[in-house]
Coordinates of N, CA and C in Angstrom, one line a residue:
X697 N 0.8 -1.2 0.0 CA 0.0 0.0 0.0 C 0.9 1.3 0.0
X698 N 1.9 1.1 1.0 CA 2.6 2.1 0.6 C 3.5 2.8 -0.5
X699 N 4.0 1.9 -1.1 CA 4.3 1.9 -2.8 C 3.1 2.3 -3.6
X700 N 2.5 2.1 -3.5 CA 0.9 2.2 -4.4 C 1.3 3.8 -3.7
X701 N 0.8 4.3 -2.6 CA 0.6 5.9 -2.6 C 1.4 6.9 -2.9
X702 N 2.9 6.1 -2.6 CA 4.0 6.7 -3.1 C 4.4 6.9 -4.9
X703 N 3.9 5.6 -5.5 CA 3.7 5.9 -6.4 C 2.5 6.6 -7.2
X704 N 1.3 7.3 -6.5 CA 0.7 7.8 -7.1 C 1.1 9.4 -6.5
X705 N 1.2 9.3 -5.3 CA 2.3 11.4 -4.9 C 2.8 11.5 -6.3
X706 N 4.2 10.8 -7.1 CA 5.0 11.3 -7.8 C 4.3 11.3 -9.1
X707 N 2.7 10.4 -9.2 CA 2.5 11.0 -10.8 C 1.7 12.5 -10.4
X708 N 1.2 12.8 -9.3 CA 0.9 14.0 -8.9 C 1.9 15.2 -9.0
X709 N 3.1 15.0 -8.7 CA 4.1 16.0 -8.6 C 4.2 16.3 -10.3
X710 N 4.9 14.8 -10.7 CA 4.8 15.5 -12.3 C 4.1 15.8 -13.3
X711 N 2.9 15.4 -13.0 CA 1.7 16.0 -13.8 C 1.3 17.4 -13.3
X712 N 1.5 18.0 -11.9 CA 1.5 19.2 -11.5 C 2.5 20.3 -12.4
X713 N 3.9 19.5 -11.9 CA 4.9 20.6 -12.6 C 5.0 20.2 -13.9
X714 N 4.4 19.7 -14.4 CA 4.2 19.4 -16.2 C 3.1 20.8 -16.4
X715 N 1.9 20.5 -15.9 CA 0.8 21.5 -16.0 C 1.8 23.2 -15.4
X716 N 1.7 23.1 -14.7 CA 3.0 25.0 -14.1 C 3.6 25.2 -15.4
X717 N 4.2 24.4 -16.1 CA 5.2 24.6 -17.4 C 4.5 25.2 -18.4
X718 N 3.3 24.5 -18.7 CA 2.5 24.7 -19.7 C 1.5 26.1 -19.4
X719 N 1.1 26.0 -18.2 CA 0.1 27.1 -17.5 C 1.2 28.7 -18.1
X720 N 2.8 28.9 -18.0 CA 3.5 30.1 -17.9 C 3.4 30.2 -19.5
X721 N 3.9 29.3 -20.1 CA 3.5 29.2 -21.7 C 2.3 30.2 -22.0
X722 N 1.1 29.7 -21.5 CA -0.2 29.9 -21.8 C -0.2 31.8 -21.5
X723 N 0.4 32.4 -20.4 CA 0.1 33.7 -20.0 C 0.7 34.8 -20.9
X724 N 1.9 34.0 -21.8 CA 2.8 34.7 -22.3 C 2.2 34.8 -23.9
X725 N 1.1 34.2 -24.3 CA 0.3 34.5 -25.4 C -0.9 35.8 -25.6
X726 N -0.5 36.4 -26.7 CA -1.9 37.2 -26.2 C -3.1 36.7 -26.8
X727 N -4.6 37.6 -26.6 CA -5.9 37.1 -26.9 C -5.8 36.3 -28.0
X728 N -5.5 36.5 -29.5 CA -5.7 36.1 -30.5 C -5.4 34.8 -30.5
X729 N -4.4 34.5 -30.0 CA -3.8 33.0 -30.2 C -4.2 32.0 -28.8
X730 N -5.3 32.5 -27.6 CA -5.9 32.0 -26.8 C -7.0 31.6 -27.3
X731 N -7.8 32.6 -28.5 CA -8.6 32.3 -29.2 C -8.6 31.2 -29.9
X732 N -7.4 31.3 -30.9 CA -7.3 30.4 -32.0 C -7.2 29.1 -30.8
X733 N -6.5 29.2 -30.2 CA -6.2 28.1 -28.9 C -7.9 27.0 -29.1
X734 N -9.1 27.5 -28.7 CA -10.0 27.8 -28.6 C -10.7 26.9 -29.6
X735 N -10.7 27.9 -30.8 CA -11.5 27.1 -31.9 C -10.5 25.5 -32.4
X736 N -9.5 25.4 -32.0 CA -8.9 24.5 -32.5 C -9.6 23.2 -31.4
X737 N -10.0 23.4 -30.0 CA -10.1 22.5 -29.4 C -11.6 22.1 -29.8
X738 N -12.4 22.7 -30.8 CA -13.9 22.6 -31.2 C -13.7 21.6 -32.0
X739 N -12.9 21.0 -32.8 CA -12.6 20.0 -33.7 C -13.2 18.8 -33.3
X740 N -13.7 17.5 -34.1 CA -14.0 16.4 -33.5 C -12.6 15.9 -33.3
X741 N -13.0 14.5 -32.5 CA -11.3 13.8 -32.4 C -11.6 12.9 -30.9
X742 N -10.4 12.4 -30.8 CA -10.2 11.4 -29.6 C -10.0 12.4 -28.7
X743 N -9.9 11.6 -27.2 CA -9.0 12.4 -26.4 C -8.4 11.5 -25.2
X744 N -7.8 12.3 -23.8 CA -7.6 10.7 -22.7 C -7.6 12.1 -22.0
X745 N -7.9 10.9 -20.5 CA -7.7 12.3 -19.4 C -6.8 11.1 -18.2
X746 N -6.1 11.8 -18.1 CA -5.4 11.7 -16.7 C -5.2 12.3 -15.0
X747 N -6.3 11.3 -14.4 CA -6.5 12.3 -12.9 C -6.2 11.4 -12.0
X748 N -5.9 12.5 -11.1 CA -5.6 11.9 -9.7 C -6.2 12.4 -8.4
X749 N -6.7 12.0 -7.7 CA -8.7 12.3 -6.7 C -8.0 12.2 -5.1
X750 N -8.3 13.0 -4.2 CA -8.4 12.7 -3.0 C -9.8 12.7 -2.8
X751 N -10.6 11.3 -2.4 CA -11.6 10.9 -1.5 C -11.8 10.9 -0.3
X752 N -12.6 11.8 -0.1 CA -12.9 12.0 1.8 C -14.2 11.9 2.0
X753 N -13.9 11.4 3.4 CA -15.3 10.8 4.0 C -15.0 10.6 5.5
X754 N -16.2 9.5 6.3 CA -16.1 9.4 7.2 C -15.4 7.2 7.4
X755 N -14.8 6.8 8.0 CA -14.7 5.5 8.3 C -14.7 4.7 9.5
X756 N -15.1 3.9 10.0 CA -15.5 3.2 11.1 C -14.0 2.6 10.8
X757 N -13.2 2.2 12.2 CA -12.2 1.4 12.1 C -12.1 0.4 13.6
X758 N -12.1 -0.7 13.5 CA -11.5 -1.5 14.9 C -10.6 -1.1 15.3
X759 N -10.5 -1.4 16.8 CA -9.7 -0.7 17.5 C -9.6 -2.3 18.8
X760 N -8.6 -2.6 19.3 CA -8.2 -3.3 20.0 C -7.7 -2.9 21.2
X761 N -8.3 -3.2 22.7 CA -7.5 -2.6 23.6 C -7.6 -3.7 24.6
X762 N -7.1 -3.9 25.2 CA -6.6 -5.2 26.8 C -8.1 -5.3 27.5
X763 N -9.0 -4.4 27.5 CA -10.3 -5.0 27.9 C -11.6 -5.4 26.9
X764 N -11.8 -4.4 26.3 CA -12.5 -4.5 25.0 C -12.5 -3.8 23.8
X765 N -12.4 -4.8 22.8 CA -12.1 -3.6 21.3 C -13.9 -3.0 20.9
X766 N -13.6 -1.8 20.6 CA -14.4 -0.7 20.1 C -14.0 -0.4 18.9
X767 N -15.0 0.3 18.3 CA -15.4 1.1 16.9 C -15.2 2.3 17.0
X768 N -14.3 3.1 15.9 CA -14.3 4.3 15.9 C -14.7 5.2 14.7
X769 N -14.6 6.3 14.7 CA -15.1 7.3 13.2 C -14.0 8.0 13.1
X770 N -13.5 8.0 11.9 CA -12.3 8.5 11.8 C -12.2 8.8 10.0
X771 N -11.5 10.2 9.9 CA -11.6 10.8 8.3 C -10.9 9.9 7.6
X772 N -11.0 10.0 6.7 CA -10.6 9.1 5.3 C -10.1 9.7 4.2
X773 N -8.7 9.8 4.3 CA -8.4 10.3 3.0 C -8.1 8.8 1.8
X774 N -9.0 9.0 0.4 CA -8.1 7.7 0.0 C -7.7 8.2 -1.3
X775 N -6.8 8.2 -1.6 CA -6.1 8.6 -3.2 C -6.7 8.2 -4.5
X776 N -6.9 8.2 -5.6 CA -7.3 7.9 -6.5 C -6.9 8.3 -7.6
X777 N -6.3 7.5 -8.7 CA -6.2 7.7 -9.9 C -6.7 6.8 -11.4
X778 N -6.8 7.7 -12.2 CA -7.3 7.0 -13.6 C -7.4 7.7 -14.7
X779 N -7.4 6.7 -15.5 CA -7.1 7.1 -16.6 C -8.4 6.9 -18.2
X780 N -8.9 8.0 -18.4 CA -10.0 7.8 -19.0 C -9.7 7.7 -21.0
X781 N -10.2 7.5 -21.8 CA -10.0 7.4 -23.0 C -12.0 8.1 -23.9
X782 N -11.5 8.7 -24.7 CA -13.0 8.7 -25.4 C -12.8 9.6 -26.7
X783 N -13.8 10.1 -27.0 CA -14.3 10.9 -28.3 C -14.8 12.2 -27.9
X784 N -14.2 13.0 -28.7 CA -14.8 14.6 -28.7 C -16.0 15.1 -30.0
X785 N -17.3 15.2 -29.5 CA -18.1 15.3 -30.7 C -18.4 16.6 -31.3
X786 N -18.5 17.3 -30.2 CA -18.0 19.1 -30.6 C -17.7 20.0 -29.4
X787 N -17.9 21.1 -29.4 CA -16.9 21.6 -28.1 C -18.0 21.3 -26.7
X788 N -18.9 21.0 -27.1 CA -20.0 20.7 -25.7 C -19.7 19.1 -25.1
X789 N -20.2 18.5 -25.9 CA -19.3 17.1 -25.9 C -19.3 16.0 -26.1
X790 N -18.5 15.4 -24.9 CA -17.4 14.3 -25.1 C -17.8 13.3 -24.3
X791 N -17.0 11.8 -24.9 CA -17.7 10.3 -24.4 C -16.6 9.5 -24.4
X792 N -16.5 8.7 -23.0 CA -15.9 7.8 -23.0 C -16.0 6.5 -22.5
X793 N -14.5 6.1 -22.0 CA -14.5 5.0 -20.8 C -13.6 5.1 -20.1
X794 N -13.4 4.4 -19.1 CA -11.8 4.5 -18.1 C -11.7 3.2 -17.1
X795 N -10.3 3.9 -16.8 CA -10.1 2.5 -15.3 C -9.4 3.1 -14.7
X796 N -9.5 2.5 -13.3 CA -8.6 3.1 -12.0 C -7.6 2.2 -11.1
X797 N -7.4 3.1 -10.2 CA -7.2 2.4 -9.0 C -7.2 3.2 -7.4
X798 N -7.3 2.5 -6.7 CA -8.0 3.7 -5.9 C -7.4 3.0 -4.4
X799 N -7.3 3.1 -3.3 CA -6.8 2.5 -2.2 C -8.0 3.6 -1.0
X800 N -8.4 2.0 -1.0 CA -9.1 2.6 0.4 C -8.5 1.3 1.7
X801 N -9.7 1.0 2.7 CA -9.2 -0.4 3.5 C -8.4 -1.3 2.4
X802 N -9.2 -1.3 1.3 CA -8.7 -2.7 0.6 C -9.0 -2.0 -0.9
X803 N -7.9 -2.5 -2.3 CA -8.1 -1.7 -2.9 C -9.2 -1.6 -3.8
X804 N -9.2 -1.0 -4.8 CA -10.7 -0.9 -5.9 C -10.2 -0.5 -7.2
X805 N -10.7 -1.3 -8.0 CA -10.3 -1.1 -9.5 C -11.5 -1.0 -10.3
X806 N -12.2 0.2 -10.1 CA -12.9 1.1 -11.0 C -12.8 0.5 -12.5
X807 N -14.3 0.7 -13.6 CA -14.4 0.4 -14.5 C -15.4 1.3 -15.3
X808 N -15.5 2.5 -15.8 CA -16.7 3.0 -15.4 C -16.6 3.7 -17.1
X809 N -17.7 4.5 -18.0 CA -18.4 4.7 -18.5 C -18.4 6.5 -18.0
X810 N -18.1 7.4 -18.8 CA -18.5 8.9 -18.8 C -19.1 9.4 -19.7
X811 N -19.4 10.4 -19.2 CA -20.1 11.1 -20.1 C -19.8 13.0 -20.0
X812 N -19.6 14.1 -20.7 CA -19.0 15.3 -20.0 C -19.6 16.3 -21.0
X813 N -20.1 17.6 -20.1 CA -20.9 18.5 -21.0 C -19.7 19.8 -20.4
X814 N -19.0 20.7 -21.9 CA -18.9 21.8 -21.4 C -19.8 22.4 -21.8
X815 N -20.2 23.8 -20.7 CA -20.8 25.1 -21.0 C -20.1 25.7 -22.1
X816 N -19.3 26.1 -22.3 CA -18.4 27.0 -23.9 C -16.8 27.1 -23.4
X817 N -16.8 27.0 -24.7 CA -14.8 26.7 -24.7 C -14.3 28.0 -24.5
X818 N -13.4 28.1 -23.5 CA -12.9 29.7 -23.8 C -11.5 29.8 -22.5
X819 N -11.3 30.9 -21.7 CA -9.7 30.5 -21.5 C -10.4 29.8 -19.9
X820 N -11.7 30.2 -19.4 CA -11.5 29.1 -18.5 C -13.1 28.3 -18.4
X821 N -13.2 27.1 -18.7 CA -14.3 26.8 -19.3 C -14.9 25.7 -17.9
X822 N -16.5 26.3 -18.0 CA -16.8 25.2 -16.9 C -17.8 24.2 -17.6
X823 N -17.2 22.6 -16.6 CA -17.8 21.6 -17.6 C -18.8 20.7 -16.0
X824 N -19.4 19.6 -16.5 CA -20.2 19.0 -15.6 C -19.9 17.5 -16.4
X825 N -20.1 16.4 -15.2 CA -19.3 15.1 -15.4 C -20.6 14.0 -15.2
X826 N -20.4 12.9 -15.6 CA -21.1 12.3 -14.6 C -20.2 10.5 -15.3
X827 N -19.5 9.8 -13.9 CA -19.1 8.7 -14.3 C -20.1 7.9 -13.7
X828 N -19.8 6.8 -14.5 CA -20.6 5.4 -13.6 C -20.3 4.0 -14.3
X829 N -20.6 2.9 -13.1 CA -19.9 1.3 -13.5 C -19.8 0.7 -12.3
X830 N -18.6 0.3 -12.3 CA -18.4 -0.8 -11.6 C -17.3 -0.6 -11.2
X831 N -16.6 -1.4 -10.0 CA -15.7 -1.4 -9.0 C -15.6 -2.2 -8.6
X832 N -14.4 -2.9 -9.1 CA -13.7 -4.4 -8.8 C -13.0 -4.6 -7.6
X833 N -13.3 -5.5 -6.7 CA -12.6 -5.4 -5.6 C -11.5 -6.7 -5.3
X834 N -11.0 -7.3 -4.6 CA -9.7 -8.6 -4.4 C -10.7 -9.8 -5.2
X835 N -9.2 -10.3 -6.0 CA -10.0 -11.2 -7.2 C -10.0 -12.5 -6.2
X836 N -9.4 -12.7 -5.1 CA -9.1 -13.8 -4.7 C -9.3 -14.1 -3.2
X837 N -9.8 -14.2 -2.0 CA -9.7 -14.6 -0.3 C -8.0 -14.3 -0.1
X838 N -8.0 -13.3 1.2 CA -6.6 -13.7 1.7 C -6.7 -14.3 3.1
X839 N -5.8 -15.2 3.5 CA -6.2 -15.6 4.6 C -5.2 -15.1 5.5
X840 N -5.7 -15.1 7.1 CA -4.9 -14.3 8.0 C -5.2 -15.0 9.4
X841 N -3.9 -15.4 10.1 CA -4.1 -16.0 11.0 C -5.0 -15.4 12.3
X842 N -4.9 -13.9 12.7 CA -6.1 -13.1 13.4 C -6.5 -12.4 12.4
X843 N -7.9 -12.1 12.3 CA -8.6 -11.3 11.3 C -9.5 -10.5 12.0
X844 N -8.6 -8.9 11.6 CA -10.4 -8.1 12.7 C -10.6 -7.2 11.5
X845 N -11.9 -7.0 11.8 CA -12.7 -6.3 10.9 C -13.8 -5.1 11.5
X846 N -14.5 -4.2 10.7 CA -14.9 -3.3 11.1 C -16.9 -3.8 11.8
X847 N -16.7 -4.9 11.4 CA -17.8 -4.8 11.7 C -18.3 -6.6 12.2
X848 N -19.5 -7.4 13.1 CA -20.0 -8.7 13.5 C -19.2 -9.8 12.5
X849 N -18.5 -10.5 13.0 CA -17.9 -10.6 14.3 C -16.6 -10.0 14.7
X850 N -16.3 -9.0 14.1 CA -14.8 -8.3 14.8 C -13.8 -8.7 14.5
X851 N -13.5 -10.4 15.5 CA -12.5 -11.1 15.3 C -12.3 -12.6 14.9
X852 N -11.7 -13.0 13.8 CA -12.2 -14.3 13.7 C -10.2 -14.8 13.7
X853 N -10.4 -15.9 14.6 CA -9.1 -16.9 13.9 C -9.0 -17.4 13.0
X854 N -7.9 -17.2 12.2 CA -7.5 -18.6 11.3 C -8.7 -18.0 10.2
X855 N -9.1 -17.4 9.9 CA -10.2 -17.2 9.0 C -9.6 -16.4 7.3
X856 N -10.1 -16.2 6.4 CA -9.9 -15.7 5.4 C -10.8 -14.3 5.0
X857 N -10.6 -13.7 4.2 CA -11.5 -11.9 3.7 C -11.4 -11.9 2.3
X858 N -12.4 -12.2 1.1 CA -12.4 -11.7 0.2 C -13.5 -10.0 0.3
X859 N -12.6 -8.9 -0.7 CA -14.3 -7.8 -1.1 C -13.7 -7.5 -2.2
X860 N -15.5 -7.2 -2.4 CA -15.8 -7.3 -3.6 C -15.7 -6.0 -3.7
X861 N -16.6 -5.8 -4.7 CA -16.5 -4.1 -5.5 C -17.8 -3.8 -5.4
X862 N -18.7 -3.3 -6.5 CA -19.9 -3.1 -6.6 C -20.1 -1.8 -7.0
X863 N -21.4 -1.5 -7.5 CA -21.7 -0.3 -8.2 C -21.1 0.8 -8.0
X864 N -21.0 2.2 -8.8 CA -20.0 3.8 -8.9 C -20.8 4.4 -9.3
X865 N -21.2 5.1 -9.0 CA -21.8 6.6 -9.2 C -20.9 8.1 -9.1
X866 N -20.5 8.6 -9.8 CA -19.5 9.7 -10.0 C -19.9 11.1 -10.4
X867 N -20.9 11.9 -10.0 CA -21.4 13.3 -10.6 C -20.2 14.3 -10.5
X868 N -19.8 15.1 -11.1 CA -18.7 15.4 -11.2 C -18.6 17.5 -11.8
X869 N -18.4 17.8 -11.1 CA -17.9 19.4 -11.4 C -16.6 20.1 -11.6
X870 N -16.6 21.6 -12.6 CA -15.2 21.4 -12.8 C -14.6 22.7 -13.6
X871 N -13.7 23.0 -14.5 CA -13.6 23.9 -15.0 C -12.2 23.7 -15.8
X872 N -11.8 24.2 -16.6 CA -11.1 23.4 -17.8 C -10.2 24.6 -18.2
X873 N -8.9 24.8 -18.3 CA -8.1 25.9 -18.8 C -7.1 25.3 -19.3
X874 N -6.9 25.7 -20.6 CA -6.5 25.3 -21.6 C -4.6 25.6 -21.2
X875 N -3.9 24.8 -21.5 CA -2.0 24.9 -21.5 C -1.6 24.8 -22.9
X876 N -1.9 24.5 -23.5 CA -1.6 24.4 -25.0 C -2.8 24.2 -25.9
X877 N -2.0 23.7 -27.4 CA -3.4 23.5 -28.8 C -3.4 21.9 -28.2
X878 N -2.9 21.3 -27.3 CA -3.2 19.9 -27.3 C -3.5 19.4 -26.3
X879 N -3.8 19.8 -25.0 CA -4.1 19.7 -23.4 C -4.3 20.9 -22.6
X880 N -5.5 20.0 -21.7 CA -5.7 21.1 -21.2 C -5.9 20.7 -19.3
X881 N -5.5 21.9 -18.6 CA -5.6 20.9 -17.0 C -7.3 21.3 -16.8
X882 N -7.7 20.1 -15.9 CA -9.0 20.6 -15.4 C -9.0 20.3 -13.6
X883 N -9.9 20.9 -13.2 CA -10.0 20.7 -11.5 C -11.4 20.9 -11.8
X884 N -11.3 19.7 -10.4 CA -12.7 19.4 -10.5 C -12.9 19.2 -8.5
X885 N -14.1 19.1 -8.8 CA -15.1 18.4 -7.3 C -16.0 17.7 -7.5
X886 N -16.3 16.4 -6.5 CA -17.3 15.9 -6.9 C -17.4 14.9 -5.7
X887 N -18.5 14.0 -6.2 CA -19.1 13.2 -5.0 C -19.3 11.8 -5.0
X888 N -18.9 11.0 -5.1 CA -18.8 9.4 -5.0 C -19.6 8.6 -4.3
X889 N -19.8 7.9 -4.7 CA -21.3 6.7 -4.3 C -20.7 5.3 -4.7
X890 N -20.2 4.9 -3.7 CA -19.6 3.7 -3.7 C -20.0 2.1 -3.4
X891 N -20.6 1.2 -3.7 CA -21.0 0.2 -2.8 C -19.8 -1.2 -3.0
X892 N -19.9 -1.5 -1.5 CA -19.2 -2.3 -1.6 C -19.8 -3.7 -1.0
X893 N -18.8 -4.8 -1.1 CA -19.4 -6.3 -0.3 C -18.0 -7.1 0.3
X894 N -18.1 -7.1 1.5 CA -16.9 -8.3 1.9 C -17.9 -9.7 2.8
X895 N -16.6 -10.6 2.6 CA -17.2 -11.8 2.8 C -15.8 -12.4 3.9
X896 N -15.9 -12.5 4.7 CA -15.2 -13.1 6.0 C -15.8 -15.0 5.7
X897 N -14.4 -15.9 6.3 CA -15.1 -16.9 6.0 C -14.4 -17.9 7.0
X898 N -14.4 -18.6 8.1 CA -13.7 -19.5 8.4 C -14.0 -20.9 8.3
X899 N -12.8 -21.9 8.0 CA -13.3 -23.0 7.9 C -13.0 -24.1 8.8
X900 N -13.0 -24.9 9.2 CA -13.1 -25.8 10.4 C -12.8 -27.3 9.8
X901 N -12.0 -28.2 10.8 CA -11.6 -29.3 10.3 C -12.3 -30.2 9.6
X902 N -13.4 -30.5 10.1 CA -15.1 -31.2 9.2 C -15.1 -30.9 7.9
X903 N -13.8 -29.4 7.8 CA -14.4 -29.2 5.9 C -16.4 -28.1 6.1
X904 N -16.7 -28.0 7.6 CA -17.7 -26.9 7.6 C -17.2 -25.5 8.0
X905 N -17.8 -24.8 7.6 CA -17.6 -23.4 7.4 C -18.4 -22.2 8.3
X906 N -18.3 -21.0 8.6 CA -19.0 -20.1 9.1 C -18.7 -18.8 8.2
X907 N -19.5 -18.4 7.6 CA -19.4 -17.3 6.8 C -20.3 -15.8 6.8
X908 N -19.7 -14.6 7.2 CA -20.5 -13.5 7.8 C -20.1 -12.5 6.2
X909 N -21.1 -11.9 5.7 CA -21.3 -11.2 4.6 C -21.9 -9.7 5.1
X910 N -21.3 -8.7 4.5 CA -21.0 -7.0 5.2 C -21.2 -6.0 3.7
X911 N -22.2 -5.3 3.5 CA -22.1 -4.4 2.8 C -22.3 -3.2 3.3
X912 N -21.8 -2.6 2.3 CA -21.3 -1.4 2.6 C -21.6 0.0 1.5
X913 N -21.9 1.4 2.0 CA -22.1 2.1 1.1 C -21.0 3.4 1.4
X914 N -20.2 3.4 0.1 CA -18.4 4.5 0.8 C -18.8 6.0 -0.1
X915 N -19.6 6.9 0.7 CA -20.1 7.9 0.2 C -18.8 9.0 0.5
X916 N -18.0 9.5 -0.6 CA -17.0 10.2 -0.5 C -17.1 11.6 -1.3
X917 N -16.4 12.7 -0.7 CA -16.5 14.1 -1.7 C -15.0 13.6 -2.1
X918 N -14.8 14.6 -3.3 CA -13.8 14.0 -4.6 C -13.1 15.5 -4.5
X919 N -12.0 15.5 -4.6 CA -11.4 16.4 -5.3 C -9.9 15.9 -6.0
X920 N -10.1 16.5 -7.5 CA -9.0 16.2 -8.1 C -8.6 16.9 -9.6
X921 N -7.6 16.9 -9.8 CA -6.5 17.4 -10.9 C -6.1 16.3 -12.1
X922 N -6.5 17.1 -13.1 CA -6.2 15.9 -14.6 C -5.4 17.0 -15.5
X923 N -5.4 16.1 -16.4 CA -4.7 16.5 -17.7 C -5.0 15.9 -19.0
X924 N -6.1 17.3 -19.7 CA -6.6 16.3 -20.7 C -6.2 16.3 -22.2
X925 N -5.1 15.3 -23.0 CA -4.9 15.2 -24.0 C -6.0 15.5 -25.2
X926 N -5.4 15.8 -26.5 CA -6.4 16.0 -27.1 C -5.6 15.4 -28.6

C-alpha cells in the first residue's frame, strides 16, 4: 500500500509541474492566439484524461484494547487515480471509458463509463461530469491468521476476507483551462457513491464453514486534478 501511494504522490508531482510549465506558456500569449487556442479545441477527435482524486469521507475502524475492542469514526483520506480514454463530438461534448485504481481499507479497480458537458470553450471553461460502473474489488480470499474487521464478528481466527467491489456513481464538477493546442488541465469536485461487499469466512476441520457477509455504502467528496490530451 505504501508503494501504491507513493507511487501515485509522484504522478501528482509531475503531472502538477508538467501542468505550471505549460500554464506560464499559456500567459505569455496574447488574446488572439488563446482564441485560436480555442477554436482548434472545437474540432472532432479522440482524447484521454489523466487524474488523480483525493476521496474523503467518514470510516469506522477497529480498535483493539486489553479489555475491550471498540469502533471508531475516523476521516478518510483515500487517493485515486485514472485514466479515462473517449471521443470529442463538438466543443459541448465528449464520451468515453476508463479505469482506476484507488486505495481505500482494501483496494478498488474502477471500470466506469462517462459522459462530460462543457458550458463553452474559452480561456476558462466550466464543464459537468457524470461517471458510472463498476468497482472491482480482491480477485481472490486472503487468509490471515487473526482477522479483525470493522464490523459482527470483529475477530475471527485462522479465518480468510475476500471484497468485492460493486456499483459507482461519480457526478462530477469542474472547470477546464487550456495549456496548449493539445491539453488542457482541469480541477474538479465531486461526489462518490460507492457500494461495496466483503465476505469473511472461516473454515473448520469437518471441511464446515461459518461465513459472515457485510455491505457497505463508501459515500466520499472528490477532489482532483487531470490532464486532458487532445
Amino acid at each position: 500500500m505504501k508503494k501504491a501511494a507513493i507511487i501515485i504522490l509522484s504522478l501528482f508531482l509531475s503531472t502538477s509541474s508538467f501542468a505550471q510549465f505549460n500554464r506560464e506558456d499559456l500567459t505569455n500569449k496574447d488574446e488572439n492566439e488563446i482564441q485560436n487556442l480555442s477554436d482548434k479545441r472545437k474540432s472532432k477527435g479522440y482524447y484521454s484524461i489523466m487524474q488523480i482524486s483525493l476521496l474523503l469521507g467518514n470510516n469506522m475502524s477497529f480498535q483493539q484494547s486489553n479489555y475491550n475492542p471498540y469502533t471508531r469514526c475516523n476521516l478518510d483520506v483515500a487517493p485515486s487515480y485514472t485514466l479515462t480514454t473517449g471521443y470529442i463530438f463538438n466543443e459541448h461534448w465528449i464520451a468515453g471509458a476508463g479505469v482506476g485504481f484507488e486505495i481505500f481499507d482494501h483496494n478498488l479497480f474502477p471500470l466506469f463509463a462517462e459522459l462530460r458537458y462543457t458550458l463553452w470553450d474559452s480561456k476558462i471553461s466550466p464543464f459537468v461530469a457524470m461517471k458510472s460502473g463498476y468497482s472491482f474489488g480482491n480477485f481472490k480470499a486472503k487468509h490471515y491468521d487473526r482477522l479483525y474487521l470493522n464490523w459482527s464478528p470483529y475477530d475471527i481466527d485462522d479465518g480468510s476476507l475476500r471484497n468485492y467491489g460493486g456499483i459507482m456513481l461519480h457526478p462530477e464538477i469542474g472547470v477546464k483551462v487550456p495549456l496548449n493546442e493539445y491539453c488542457d488541465l482541469l480541477l474538479s469536485a465531486a461526489y462518490r457513491h460507492q457500494k461495496t461487499k466483503s465476505v469473511a469466512k472461516k473454515v473448520y476441520e469437518s471441511n464446515q464453514f461459518d461465513e459472515w457477509e457485510h455491505k457497505e455504502n463508501l459515500n466520499r467528496i472528490s477532489f482532483g486534478v487531470a490532464i486532458m490530451f487532445r
